[in-house]
PDB file of C-alpha atoms in Angstrom:
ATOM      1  CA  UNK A  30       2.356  -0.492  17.040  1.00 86.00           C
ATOM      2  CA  UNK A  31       5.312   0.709  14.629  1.00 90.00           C
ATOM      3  CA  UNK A  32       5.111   4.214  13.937  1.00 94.00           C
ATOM      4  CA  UNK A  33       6.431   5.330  10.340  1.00 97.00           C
ATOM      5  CA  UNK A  34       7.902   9.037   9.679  1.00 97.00           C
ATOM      6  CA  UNK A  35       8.308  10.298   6.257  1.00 98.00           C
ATOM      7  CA  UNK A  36      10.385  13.369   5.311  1.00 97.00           C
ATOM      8  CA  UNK A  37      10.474  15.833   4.071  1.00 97.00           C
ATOM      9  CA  UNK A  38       6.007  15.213   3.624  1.00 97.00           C
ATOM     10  CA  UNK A  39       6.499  17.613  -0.048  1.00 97.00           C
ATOM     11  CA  UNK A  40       9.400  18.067  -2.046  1.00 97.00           C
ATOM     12  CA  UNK A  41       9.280  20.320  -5.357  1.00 97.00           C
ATOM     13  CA  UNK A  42      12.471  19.854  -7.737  1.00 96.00           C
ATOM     14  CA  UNK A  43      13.631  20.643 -11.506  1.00 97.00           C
ATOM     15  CA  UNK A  44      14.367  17.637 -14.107  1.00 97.00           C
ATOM     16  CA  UNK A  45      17.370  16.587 -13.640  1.00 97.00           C
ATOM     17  CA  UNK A  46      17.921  17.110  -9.792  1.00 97.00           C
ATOM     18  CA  UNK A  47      19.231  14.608  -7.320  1.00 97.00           C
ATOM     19  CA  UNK A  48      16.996  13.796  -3.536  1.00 96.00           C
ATOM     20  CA  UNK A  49      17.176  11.895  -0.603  1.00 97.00           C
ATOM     21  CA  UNK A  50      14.018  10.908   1.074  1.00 98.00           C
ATOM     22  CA  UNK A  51      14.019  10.163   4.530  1.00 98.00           C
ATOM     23  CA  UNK A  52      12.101   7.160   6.751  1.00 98.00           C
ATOM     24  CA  UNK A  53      12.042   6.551  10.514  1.00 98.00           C
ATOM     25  CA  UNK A  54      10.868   3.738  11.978  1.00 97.00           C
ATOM     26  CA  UNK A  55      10.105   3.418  16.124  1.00 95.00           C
ATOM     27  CA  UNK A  56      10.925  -0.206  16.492  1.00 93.00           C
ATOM     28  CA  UNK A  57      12.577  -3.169  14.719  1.00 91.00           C
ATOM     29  CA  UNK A  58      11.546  -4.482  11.937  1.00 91.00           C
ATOM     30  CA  UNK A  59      12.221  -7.432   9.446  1.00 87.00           C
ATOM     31  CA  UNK A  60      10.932  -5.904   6.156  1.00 89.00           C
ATOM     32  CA  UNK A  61      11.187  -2.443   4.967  1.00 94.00           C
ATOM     33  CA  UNK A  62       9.370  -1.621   1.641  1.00 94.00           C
ATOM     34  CA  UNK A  63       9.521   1.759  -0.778  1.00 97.00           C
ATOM     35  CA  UNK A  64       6.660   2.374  -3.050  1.00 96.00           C
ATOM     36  CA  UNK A  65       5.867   4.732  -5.623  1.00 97.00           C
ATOM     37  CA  UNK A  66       2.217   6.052  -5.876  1.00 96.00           C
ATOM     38  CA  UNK A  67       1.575   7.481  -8.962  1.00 91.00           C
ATOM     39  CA  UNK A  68      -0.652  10.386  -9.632  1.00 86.00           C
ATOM     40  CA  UNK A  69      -3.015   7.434 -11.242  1.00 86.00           C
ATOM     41  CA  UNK A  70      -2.858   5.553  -7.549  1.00 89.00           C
ATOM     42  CA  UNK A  71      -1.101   2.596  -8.428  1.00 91.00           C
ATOM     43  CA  UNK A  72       1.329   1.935  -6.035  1.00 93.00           C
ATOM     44  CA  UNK A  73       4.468   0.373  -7.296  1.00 92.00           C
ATOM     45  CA  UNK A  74       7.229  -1.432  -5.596  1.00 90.00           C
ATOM     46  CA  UNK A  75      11.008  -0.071  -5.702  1.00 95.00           C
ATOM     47  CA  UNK A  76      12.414  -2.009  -3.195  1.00 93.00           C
ATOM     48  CA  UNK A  77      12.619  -4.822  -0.360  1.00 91.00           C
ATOM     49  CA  UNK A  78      15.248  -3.783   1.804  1.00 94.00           C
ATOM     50  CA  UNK A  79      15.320  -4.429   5.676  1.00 93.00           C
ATOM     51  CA  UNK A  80      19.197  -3.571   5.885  1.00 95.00           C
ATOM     52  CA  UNK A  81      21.719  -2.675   3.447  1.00 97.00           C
ATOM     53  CA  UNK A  82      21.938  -0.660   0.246  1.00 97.00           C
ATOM     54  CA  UNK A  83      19.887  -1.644  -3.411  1.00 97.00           C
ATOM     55  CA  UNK A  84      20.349  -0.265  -6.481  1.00 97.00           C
ATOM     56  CA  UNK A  85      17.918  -0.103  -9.406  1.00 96.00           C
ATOM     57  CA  UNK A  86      19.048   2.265 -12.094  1.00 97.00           C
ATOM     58  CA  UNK A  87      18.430   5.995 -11.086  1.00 97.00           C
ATOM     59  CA  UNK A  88      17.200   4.741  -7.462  1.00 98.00           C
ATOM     60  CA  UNK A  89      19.279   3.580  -4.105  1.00 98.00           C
ATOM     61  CA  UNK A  90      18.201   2.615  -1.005  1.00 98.00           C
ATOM     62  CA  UNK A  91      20.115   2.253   2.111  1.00 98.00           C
ATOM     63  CA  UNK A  92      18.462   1.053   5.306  1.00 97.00           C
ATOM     64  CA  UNK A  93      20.618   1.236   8.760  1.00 97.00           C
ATOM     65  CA  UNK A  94      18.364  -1.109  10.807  1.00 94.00           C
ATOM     66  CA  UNK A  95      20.473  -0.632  13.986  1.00 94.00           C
ATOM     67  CA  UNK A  96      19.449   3.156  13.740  1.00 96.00           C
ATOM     68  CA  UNK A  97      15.987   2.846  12.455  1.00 97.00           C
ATOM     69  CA  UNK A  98      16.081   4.342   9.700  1.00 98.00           C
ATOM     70  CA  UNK A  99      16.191   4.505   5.154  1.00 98.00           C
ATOM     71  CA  UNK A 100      16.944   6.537   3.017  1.00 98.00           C
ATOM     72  CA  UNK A 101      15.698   6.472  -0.727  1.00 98.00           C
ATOM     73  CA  UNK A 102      17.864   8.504  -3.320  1.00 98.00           C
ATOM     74  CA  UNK A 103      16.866   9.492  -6.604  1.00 97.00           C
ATOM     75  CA  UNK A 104      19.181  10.617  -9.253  1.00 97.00           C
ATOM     76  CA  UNK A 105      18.439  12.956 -12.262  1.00 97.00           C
ATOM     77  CA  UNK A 106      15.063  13.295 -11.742  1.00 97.00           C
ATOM     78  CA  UNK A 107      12.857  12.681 -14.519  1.00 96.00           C
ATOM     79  CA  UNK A 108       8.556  14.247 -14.735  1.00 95.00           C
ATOM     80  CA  UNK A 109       7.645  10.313 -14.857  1.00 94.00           C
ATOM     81  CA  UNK A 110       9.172  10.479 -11.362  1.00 96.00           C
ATOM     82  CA  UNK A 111       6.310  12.580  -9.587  1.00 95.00           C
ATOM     83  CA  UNK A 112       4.397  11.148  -7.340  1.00 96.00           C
ATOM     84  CA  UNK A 113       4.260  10.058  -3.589  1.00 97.00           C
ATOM     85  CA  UNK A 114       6.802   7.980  -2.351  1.00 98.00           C
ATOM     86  CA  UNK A 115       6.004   5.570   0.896  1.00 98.00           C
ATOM     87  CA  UNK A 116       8.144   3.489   3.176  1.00 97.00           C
ATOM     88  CA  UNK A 117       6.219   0.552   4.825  1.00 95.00           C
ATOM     89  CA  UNK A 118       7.812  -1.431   7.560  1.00 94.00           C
ATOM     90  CA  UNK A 119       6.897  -4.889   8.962  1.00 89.00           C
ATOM     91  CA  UNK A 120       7.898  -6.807  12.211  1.00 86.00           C
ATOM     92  CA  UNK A 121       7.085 -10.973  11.928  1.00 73.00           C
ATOM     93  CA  UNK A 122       3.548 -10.864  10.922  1.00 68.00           C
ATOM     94  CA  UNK A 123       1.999  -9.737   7.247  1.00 73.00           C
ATOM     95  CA  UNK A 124       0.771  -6.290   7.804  1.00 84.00           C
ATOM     96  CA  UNK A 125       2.496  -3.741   6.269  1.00 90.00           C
ATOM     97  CA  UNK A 126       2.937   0.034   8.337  1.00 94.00           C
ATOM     98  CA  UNK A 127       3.019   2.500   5.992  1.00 96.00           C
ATOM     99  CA  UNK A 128       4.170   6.064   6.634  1.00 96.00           C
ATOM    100  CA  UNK A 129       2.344   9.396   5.510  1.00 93.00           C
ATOM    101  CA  UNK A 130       4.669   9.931   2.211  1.00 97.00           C
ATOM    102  CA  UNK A 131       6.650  12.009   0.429  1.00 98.00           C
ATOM    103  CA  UNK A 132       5.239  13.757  -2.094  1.00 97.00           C
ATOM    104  CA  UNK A 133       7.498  14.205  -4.875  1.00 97.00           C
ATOM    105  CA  UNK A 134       6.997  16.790  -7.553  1.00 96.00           C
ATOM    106  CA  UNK A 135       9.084  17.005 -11.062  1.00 96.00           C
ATOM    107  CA  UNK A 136       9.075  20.458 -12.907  1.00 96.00           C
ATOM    108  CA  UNK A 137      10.074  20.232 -16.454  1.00 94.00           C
TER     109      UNK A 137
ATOM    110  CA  UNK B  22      -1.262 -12.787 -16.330  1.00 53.00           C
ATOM    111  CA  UNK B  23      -1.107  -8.868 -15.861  1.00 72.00           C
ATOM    112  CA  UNK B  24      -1.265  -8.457 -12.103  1.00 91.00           C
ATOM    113  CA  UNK B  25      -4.050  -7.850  -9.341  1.00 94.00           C
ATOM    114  CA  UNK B  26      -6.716  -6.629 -11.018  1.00 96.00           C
ATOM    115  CA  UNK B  27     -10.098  -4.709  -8.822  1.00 97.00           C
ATOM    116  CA  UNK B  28     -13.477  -4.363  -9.972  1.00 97.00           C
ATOM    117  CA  UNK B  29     -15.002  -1.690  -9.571  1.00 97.00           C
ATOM    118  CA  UNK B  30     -12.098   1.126 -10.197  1.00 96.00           C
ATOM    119  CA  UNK B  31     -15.097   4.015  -8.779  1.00 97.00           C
ATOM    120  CA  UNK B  32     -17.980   3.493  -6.742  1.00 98.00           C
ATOM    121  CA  UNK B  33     -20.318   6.312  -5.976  1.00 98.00           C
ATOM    122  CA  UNK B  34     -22.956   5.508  -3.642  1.00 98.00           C
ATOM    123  CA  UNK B  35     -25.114   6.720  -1.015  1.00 98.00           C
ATOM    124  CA  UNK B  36     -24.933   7.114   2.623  1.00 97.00           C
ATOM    125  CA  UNK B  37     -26.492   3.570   4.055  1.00 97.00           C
ATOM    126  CA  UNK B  38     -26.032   1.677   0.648  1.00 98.00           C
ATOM    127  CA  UNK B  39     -24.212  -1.454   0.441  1.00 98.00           C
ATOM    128  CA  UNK B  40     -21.364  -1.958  -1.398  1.00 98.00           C
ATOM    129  CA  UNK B  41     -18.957  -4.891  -2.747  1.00 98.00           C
ATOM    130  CA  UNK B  42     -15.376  -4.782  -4.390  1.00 98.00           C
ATOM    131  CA  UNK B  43     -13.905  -7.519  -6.017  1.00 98.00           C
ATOM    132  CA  UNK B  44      -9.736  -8.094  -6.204  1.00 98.00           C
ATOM    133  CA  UNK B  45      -8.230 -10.963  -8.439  1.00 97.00           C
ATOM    134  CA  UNK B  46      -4.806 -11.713  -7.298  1.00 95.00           C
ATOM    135  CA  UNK B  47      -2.216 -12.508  -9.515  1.00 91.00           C
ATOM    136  CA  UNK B  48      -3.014 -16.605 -10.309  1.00 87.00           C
ATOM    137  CA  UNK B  49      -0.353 -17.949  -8.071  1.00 83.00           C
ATOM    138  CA  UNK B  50      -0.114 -16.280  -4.967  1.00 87.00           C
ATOM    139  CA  UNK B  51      -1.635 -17.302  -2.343  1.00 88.00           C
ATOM    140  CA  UNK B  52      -1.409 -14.080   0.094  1.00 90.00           C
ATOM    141  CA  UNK B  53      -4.492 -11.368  -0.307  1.00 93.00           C
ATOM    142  CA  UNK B  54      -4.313  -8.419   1.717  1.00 94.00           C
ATOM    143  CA  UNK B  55      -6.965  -5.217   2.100  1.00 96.00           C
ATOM    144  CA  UNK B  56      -5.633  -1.934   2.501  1.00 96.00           C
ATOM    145  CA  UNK B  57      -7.569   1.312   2.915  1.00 97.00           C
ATOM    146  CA  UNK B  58      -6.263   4.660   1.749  1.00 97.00           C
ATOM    147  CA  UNK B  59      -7.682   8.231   2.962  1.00 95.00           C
ATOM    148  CA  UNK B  60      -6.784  11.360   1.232  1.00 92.00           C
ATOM    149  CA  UNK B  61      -3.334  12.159   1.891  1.00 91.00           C
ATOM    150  CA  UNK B  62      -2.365   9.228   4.377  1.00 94.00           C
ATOM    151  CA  UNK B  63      -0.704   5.893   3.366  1.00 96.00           C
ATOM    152  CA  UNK B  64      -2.537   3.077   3.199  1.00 96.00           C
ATOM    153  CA  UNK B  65      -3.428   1.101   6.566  1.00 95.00           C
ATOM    154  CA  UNK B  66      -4.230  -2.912   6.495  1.00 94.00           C
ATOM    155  CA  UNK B  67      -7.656  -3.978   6.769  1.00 95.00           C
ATOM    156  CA  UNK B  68      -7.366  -7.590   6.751  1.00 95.00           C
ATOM    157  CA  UNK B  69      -5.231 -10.555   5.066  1.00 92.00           C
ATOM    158  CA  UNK B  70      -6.135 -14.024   3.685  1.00 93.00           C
ATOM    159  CA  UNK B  71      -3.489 -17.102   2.969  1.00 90.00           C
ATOM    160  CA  UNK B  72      -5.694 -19.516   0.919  1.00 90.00           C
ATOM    161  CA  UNK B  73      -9.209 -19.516   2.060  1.00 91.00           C
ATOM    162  CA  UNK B  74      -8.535 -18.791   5.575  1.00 92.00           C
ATOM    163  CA  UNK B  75      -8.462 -15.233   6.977  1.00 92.00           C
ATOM    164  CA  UNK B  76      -5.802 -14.707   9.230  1.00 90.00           C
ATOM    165  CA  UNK B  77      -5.651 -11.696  10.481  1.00 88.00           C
ATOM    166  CA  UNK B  78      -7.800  -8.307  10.630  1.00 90.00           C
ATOM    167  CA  UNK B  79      -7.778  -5.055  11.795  1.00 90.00           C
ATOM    168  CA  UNK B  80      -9.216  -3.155  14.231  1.00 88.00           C
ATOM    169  CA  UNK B  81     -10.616  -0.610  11.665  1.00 83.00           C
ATOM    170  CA  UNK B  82     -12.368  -3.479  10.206  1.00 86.00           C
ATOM    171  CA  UNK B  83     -15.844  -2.941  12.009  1.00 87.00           C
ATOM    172  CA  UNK B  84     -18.786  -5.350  11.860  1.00 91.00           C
ATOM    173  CA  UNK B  85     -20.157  -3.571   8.763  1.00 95.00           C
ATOM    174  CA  UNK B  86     -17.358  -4.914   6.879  1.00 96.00           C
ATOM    175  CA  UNK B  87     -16.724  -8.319   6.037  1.00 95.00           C
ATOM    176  CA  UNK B  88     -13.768 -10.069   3.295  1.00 96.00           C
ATOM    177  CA  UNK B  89     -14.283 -12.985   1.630  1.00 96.00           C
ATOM    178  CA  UNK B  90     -11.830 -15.304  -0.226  1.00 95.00           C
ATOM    179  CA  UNK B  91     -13.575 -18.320  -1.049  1.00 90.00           C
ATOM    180  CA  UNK B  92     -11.538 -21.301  -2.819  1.00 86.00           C
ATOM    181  CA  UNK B  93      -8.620 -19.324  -1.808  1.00 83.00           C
ATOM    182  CA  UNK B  94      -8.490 -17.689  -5.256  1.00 90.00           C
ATOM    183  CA  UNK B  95     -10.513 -14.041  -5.861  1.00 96.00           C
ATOM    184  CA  UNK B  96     -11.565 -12.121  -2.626  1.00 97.00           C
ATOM    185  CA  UNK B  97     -14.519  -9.832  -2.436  1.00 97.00           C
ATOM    186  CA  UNK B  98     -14.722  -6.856   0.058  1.00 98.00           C
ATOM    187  CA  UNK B  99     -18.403  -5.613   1.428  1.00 97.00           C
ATOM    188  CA  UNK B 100     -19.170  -2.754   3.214  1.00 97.00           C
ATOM    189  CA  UNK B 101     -22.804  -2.642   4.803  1.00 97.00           C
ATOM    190  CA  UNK B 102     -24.850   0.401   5.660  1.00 97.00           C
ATOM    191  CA  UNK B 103     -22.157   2.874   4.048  1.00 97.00           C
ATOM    192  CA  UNK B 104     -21.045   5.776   5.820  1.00 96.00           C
ATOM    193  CA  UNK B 105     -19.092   8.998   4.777  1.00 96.00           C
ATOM    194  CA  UNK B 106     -16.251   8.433   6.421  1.00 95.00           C
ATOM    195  CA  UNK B 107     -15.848   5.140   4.523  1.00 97.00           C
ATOM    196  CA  UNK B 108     -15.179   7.368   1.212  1.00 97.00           C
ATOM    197  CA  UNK B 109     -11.664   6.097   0.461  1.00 97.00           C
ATOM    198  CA  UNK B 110      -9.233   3.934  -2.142  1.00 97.00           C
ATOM    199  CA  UNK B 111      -9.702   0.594  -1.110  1.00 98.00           C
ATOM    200  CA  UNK B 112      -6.090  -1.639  -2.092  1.00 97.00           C
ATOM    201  CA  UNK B 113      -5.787  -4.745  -2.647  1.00 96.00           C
ATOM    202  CA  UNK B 114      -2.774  -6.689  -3.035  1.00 94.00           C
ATOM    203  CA  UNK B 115      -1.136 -10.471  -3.666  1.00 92.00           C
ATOM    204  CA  UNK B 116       2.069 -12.356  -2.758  1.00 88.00           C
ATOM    205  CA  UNK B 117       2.944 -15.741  -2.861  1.00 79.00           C
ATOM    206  CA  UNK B 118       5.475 -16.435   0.199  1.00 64.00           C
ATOM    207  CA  UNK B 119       6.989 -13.553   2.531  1.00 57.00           C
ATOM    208  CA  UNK B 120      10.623 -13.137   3.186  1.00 54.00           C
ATOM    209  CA  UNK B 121      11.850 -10.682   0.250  1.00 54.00           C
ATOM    210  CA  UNK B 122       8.895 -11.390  -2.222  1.00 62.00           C
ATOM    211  CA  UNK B 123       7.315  -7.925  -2.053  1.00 72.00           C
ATOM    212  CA  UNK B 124       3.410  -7.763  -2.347  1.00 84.00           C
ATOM    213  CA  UNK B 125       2.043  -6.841  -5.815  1.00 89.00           C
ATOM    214  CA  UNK B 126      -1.128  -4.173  -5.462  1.00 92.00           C
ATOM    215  CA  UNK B 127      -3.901  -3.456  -7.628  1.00 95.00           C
ATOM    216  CA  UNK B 128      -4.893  -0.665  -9.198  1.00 94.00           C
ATOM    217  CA  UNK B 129      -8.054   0.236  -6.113  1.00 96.00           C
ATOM    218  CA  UNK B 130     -11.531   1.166  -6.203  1.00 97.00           C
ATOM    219  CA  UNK B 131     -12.643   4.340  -5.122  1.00 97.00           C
ATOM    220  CA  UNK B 132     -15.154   4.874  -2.855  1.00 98.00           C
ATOM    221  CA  UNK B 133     -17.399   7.861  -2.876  1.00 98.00           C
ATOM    222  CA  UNK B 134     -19.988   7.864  -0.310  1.00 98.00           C
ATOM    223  CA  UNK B 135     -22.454  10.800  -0.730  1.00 97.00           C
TER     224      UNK B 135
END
């Protein structure tokens, strides 16, 4: 099956700082998902985006499908960002691959 | 309507106990899907419904678990004979059409097998 790598697995910033998180993907795929898991559970979709760039406020997302890979950026962080952060790929069938996560942590 | 909702949110129970979970999609969707979550892993697909029919399930979906979705509307998950390594979240999650319309998840049920 599609294997899913998350980087960097922990990343520890203060308010107000910009990151990139990083997913890798081992095959093709036709949908690309990034979730937020907050520290309550509840995942929480960001975006649907197999190729191409999205932009939702303080979030981007860019995935290069000929390369295998997305990247999701977040800008001036905010403490309401924490949390773990999951790509999940698909390739023409329903079930989602999700990868291991970033965990994302906001310092005040 | 206010999204998937999951009944129970905890469950603590003991080793060989049966257990059920409940998940009520949002009202017009007609995609349920069955995720399990481990401690620090993403969640991995158990099993998905379109309607009343099951379509598809997973190989980590042994015979002492079975998913139910009958009239095609709320879908109930039971595990049999509970073992510790079943202690997870258990997801759940509705969409009405794929192709760009992302799922919608619920807020889990923990599982807590003693």
């Amino acid at each position: 099956g599609i294997q899913v790598e998350q980087s960097p697995p922990d990343l520890i910033l203060q308010e107000g700082a910009n990151s990139t998180l990083r997913c890798n993907f081992s095959d093709s795929v036709n949908n690309l998902q990034w979730f937020h898991q907050n520290p309550w559970g509840q995942l929480i979709n960001l975006f649907y985006i197999p190729s191409g760039t999205k932009q939702n406020g303080r979030l981007s997302a860019t995935t290069v499908a000929t390369e295998r890979y997305s990247l999701l950026y977040i800008s001036s962080s905010q403490t309401t960002d924490s949390g773990v952060y999951f790509c999940a790929v698909s390739f023409g069938n329903e079930k989602l691959t999700f990868g291991t996560g970033t965990r994302l942590t906001i310092i005040p | 309507d206010t999204g998937v909702s999951q009944d129970p949110r905890h469950k603590i129970t003991k080793r060989g106990q049966n257990v059920t979970f409940r998940c009520d999609p949002i009202s017009e969707h007609n995609r349920l899907y069955w995720y399990r979550q481990t401690l620090g892993q993403g969640p991995e697909f158990l099993t998905y419904f379109q309607n009343e029919a099951q379509l598809e399930k997973s190989r980590l979906l042994s015979d002492r678990f079975s998913a139910e979705r009958p009239k095609g509307s709320f879908s109930t998950l039971e595990i049999q004979r509970t073992e510790q390594g079943d202690s997870a979240m258990y997801l759940c999650a509705s969409s009405f059409l794929t192709g760009g319309v992302l799922p919608y998840f619920g807020p889990g049920t923990r599982l807590l097998v003693l």
